[in-house]
Short mmCIF file of C-alpha atoms and ligand atoms in Angstrom, two decimals:
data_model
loop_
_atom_site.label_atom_id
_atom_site.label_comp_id
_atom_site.label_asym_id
_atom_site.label_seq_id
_atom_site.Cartn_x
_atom_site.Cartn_y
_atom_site.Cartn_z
CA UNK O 1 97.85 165.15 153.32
CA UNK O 2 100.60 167.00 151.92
CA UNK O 3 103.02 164.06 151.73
CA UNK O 4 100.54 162.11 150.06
CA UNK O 5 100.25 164.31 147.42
CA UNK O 6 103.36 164.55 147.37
CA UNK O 7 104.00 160.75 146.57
CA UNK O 8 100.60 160.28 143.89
CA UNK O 9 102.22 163.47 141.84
CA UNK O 10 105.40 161.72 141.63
CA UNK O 11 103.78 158.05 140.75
CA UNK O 12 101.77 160.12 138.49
CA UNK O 13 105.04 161.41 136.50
CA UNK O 14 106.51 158.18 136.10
CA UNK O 15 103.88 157.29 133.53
CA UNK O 16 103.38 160.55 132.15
CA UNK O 17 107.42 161.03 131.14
CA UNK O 18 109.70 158.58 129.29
CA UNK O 19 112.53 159.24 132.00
CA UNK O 20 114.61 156.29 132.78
CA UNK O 21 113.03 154.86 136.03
CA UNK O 22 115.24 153.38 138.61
CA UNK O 23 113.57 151.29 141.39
CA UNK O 24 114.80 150.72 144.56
CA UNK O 25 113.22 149.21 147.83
CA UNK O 26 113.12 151.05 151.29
CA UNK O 27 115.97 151.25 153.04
CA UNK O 28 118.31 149.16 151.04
CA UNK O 29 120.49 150.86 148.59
CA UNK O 30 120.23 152.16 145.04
CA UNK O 31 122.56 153.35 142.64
CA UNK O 32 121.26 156.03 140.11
CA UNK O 33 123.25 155.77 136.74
CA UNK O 34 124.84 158.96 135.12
CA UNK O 35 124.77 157.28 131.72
CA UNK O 36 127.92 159.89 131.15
CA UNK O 37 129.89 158.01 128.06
CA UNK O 38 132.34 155.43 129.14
CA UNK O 39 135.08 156.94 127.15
CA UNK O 40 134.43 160.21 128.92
CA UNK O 41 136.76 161.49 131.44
CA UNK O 42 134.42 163.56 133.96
CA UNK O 43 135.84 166.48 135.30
CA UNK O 44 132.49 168.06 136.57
CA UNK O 45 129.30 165.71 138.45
CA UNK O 46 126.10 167.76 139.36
CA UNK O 47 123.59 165.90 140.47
CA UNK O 48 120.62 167.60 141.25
CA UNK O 49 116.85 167.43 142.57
CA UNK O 50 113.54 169.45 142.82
CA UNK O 51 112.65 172.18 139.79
CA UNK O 52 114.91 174.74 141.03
CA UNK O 53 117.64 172.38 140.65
CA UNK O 54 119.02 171.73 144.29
CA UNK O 55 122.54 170.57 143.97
CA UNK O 56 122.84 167.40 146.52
CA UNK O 57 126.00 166.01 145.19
CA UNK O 58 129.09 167.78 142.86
CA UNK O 59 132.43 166.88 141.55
CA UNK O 60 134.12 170.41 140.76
CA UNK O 61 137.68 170.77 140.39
CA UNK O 62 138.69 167.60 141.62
CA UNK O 63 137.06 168.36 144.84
CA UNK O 64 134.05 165.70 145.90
CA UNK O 65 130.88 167.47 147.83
CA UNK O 66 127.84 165.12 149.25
CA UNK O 67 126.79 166.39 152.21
CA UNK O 68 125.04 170.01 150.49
CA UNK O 69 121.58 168.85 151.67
CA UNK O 70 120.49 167.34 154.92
CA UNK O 71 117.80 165.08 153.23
CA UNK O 72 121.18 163.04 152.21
CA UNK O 73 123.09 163.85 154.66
CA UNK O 74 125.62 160.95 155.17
CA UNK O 75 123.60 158.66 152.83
CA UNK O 76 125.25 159.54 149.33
CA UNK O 77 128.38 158.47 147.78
CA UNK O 78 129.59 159.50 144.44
CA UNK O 79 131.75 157.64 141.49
CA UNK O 80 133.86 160.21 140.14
CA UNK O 81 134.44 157.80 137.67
CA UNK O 82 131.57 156.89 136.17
CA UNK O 83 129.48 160.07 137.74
CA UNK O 84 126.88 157.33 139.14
CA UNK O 85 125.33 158.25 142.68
CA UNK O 86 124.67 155.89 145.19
CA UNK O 87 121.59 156.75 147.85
CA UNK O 88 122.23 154.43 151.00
CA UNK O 89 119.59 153.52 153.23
CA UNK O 90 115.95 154.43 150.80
CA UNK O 91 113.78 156.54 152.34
CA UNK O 92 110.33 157.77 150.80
CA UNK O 93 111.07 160.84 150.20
CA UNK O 94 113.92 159.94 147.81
CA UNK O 95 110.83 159.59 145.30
CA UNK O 96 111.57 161.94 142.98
CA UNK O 97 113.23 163.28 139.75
CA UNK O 98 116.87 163.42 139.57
CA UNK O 99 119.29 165.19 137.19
CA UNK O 100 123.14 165.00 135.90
CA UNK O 101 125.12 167.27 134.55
CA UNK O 102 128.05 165.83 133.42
CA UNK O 103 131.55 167.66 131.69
CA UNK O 104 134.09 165.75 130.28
CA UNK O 105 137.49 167.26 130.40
CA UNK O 106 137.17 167.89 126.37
CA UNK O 107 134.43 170.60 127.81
CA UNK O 108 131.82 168.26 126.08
CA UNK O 109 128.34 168.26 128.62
CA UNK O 110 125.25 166.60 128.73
CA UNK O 111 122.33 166.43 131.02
CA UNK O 112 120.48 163.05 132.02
CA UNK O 113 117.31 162.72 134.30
CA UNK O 114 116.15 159.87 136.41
CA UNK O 115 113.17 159.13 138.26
CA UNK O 116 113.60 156.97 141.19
CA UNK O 117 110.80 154.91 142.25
CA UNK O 118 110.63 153.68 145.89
CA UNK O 119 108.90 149.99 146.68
CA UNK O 120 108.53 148.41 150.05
CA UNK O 121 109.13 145.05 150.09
CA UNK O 122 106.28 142.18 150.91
CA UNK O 123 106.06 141.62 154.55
CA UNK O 124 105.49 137.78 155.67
CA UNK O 125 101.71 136.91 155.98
CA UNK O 126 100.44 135.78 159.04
CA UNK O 127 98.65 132.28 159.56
CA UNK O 128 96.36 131.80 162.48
CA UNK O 129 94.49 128.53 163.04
CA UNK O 130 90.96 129.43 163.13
CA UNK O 131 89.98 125.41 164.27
CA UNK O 132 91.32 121.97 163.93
CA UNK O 133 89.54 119.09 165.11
CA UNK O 134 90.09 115.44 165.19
CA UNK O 135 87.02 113.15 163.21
CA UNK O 136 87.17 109.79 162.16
CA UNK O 137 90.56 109.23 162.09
CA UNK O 138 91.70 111.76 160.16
CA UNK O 139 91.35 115.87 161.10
CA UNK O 140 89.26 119.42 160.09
CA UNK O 141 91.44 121.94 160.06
CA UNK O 142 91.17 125.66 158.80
CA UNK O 143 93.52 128.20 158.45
CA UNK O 144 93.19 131.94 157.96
CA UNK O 145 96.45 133.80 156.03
CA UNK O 146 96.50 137.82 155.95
CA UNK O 147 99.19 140.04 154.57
CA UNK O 148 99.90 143.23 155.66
CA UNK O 149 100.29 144.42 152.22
CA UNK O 150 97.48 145.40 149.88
CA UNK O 151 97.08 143.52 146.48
CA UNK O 152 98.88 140.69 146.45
CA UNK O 153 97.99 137.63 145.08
CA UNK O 154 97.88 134.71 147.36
CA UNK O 155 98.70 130.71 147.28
CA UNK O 156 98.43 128.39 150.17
CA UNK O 157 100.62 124.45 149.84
CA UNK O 158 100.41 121.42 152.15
CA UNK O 159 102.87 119.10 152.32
CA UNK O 160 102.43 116.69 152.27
CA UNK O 161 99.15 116.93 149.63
CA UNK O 162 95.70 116.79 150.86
CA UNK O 163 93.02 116.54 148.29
CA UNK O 164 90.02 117.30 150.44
CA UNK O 165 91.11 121.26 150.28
CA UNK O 166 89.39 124.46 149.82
CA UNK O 167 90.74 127.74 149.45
CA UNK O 168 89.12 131.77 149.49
CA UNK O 169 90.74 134.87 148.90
CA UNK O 170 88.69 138.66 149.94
CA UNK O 171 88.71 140.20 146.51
CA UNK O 172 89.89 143.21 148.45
CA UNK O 173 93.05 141.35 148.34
CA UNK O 174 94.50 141.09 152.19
CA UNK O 175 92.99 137.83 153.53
CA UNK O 176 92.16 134.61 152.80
CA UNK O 177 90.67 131.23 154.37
CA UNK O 178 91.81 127.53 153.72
CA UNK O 179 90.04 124.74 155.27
CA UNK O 180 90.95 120.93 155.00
CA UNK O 181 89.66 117.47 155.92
CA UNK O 182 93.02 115.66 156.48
CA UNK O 183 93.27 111.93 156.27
CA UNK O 184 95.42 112.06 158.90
CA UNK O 185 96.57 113.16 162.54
CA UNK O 186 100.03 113.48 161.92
CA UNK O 187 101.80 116.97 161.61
CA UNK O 188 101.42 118.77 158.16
CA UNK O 189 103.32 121.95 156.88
CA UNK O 190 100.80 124.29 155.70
CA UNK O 191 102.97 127.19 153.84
CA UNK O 192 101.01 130.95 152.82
CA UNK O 193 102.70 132.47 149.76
CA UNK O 194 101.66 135.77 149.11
CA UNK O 195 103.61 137.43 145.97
CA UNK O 196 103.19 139.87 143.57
CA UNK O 197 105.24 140.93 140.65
CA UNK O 198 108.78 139.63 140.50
CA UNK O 199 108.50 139.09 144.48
CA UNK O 200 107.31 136.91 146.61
CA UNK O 201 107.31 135.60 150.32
CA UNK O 202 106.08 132.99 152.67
CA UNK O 203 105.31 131.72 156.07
CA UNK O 204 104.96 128.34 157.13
CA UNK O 205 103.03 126.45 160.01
CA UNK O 206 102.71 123.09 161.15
CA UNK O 207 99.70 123.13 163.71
CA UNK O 208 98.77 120.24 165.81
CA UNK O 209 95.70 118.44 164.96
CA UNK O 210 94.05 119.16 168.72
CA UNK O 211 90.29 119.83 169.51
CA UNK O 212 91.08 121.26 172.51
CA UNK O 213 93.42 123.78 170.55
CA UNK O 214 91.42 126.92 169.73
CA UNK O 215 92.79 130.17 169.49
CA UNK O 216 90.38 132.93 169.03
CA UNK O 217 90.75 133.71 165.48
CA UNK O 218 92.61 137.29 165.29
CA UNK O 219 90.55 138.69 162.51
CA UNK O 220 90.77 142.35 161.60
CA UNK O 221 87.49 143.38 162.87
CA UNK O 222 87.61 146.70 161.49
CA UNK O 223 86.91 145.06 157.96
CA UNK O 224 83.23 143.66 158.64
CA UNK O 225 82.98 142.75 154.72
CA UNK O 226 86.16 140.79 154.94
CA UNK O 227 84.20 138.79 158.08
CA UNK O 228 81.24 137.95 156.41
CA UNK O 229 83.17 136.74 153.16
CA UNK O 230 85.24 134.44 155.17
CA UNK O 231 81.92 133.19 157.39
CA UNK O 232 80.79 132.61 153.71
CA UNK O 233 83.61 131.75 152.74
CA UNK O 234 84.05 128.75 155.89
CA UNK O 235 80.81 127.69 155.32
CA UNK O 236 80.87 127.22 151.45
CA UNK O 237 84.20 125.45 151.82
CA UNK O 238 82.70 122.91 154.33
CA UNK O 239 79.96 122.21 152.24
CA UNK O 240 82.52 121.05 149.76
CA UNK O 241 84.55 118.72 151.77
CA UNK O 242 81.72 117.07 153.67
CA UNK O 243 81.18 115.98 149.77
CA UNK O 244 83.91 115.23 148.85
CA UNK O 245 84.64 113.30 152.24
CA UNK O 246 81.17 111.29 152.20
CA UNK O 247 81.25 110.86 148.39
CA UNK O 248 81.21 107.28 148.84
CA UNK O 249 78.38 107.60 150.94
CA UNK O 250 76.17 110.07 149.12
CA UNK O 251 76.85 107.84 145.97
CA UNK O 252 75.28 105.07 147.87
CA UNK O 253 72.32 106.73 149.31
CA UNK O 254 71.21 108.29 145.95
CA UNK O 255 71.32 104.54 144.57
CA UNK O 256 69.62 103.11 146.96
CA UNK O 257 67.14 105.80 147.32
CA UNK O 258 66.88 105.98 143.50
CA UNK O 259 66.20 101.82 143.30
CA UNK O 260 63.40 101.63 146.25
CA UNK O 261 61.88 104.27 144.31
CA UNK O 262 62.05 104.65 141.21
CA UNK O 263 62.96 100.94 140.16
CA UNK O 264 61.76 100.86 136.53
CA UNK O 265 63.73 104.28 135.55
CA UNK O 266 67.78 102.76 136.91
CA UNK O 267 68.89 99.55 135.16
CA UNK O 268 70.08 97.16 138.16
C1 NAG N 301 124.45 149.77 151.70
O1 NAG N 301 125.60 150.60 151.80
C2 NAG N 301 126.22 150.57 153.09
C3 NAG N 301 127.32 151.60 153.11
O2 NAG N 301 128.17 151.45 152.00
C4 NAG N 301 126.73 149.16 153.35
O3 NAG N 301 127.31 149.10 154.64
C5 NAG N 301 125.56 148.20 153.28
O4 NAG N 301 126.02 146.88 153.42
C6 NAG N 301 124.84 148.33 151.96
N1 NAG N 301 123.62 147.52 152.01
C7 NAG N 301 123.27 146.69 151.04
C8 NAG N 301 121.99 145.95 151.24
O5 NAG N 301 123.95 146.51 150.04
C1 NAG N 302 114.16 174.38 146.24
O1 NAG N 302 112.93 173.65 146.36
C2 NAG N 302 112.83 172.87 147.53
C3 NAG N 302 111.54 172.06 147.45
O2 NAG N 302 110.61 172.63 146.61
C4 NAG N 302 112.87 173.78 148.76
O3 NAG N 302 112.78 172.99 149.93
C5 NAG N 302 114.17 174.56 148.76
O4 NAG N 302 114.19 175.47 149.83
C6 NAG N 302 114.34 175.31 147.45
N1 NAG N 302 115.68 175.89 147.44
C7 NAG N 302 115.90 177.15 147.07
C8 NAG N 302 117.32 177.59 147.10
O5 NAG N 302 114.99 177.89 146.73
C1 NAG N 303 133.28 153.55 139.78
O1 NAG N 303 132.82 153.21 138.49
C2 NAG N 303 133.79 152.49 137.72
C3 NAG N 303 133.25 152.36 136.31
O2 NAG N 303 131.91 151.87 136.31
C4 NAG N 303 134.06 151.16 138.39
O3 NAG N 303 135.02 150.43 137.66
C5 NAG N 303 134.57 151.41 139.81
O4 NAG N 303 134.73 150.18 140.48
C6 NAG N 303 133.61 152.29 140.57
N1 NAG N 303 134.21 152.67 141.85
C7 NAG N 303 133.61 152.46 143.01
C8 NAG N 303 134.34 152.94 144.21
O5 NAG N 303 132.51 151.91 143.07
C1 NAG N 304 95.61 110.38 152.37
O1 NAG N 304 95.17 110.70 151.06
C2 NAG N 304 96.20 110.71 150.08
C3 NAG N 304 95.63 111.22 148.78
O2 NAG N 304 94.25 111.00 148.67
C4 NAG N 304 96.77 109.30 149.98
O3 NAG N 304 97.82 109.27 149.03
C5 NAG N 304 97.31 108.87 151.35
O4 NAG N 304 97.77 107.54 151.30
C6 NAG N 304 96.24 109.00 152.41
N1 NAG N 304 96.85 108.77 153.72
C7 NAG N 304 96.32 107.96 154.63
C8 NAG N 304 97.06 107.85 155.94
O5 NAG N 304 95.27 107.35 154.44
C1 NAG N 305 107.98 121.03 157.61
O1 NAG N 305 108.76 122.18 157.96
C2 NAG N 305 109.87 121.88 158.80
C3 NAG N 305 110.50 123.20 159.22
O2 NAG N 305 110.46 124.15 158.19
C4 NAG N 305 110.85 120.99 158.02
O3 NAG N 305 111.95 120.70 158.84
C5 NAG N 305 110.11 119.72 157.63
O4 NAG N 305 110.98 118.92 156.84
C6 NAG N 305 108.86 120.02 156.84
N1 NAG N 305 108.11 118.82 156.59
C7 NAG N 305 107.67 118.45 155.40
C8 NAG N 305 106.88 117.19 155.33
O5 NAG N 305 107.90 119.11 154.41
C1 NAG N 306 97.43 138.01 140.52
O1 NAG N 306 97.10 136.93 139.67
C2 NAG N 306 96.35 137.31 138.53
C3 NAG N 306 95.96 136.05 137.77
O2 NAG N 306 96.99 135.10 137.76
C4 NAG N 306 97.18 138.26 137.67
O3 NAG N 306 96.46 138.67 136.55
C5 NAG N 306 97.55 139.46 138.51
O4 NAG N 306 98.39 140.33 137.75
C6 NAG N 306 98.26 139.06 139.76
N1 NAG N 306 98.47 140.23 140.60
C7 NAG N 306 99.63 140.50 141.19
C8 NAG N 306 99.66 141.72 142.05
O5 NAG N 306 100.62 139.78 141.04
#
């Protein structure tokens, strides 16, 4: 509970303050800028963190220190140069404020703060094949994509194209159906992008077009609204390709249905 207090207060900041906001993405690493003057030439580096100004990295009389706190223990390294800091291997808790205080050997200072902002990257959705079976010489086939990752906006591609296609997303924003008639039996790449801003990734699957071939569908069962929206969602969507499949067909019916019965009203 604490912790995620902890992590709304500092999201909560980064809006609030006009801070300089660094992002960096879980366990890669991140360099935090001192901004010091490039002309400067540093002879003092304090970087610290928390309100009662926790040193965690100093340059004092040509002597380097990094490992004062065991939060960054072994993770820091520090350009006496510039005065930037470099935090190795992100970990959540590196979300906070940080602050500089720089010296330049004209015994000039300033102080800069940061805020470092810690993302996870988007994790690959998964695709399971919910059915695919073969019909009149072509093949039904729907797909069900879910990312582990909430919000994300998602986009499904076949290649090669297939027009008879139909696509649903849970507004809740983790799952999604696709269903297809496909005029064919031969093997198609059906790719899941889910992405968000600046960021994006993808998996790709090329199922075979196999009645017999039905894994149970592994839906989150947990999320009953989810289910129902993509039961809705599977029935809407074949709706729409029987007519767009049978187009032909329908077209036909309703004109010869429309001339045995109401001759006078359709020119022949
Ligand atoms: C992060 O820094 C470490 C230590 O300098 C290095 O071995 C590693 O390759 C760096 N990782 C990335 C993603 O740059
Ligand atoms: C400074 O604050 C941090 C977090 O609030 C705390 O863990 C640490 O013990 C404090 N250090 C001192 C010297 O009071
Ligand atoms: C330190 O920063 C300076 C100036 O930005 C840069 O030229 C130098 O390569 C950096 N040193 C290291 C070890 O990264
Ligand atoms: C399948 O449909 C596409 C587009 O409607 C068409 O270009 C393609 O030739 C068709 N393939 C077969 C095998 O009928
Ligand atoms: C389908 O994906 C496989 C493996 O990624 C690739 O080798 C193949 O060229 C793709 N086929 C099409 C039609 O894009
Ligand atoms: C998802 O797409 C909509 C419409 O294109 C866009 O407004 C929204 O910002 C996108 N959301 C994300 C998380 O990328």
């Amino acid at each position: 509970m604490s912790r995620l207090l902890v992590l709304i207060s500092c999201f909560q900041v980064v809006l609030a303050e006009p801070y300089a906001v660094i992002s960096g993405y879980l366990g890669d690493n991140v360099t935090l800028p001192s901004r010091a003057d490039r002309s400067w030439h540093l002879s003092k580096i304090e970087w610290s963190v928390f309100t009662n100004n926790t040193w965690i990295a100093t340059y004092r009389n040509g002597k380097t220190n990094i490992e004062r706190i065991s939060q960054f223990k072994g993770r820091l390294s520090l350009n006496i140069t510039s005065g930037d800091l470099m935090i190795h291997g992100l970990t959540k808790e590196d979300c906070m404020e940080y602050t500089v205080d720089l010296i330049n050997t004209e015994k000039t200072s300033t102080v800069n703060k940061l805020r470092l902002q810690v993302k996870e990257h988007l994790q690959k959705p998964t695709i399971t094949t919910l059915f695919s079976t073969p019909e009149k010489g072509g093949c039904w086939m729907g797909l069900h994509c879910s990312s582990p990752d909430r919000g994300v906006n998602f986009s499904w591609q076949v290649i090669p194209d297939t027009r008879a296609a139909f696509s649903m997303w849970d507004p809740s924003g983790n799952h999604g159906v696709f269903l297809a008639f496909l005029n064919t039996t031969s093997k198609l790449n059906f790719t899941c992008t889910s992405s968000r801003t600046m960021e994006s990734t993808s998996s790709t699957v090329t199922p075979q077009c196999n009645a017999g071939d039905k894994p149970e569908p592994q839906l989150d069962c947990r999320d009953r609204c989810g289910l129902c929206f993509l039961l809705g969602g599977v029935i809407m969507g074949t709706c729409i390709i029987i007519v767009y499949i049978f187009r032909e067909e329908i077209k036909a019916a309703w004109k010869y249905l429309s001339d045995k019965f109401c001759p006078s009203t359709i020119p022949s």
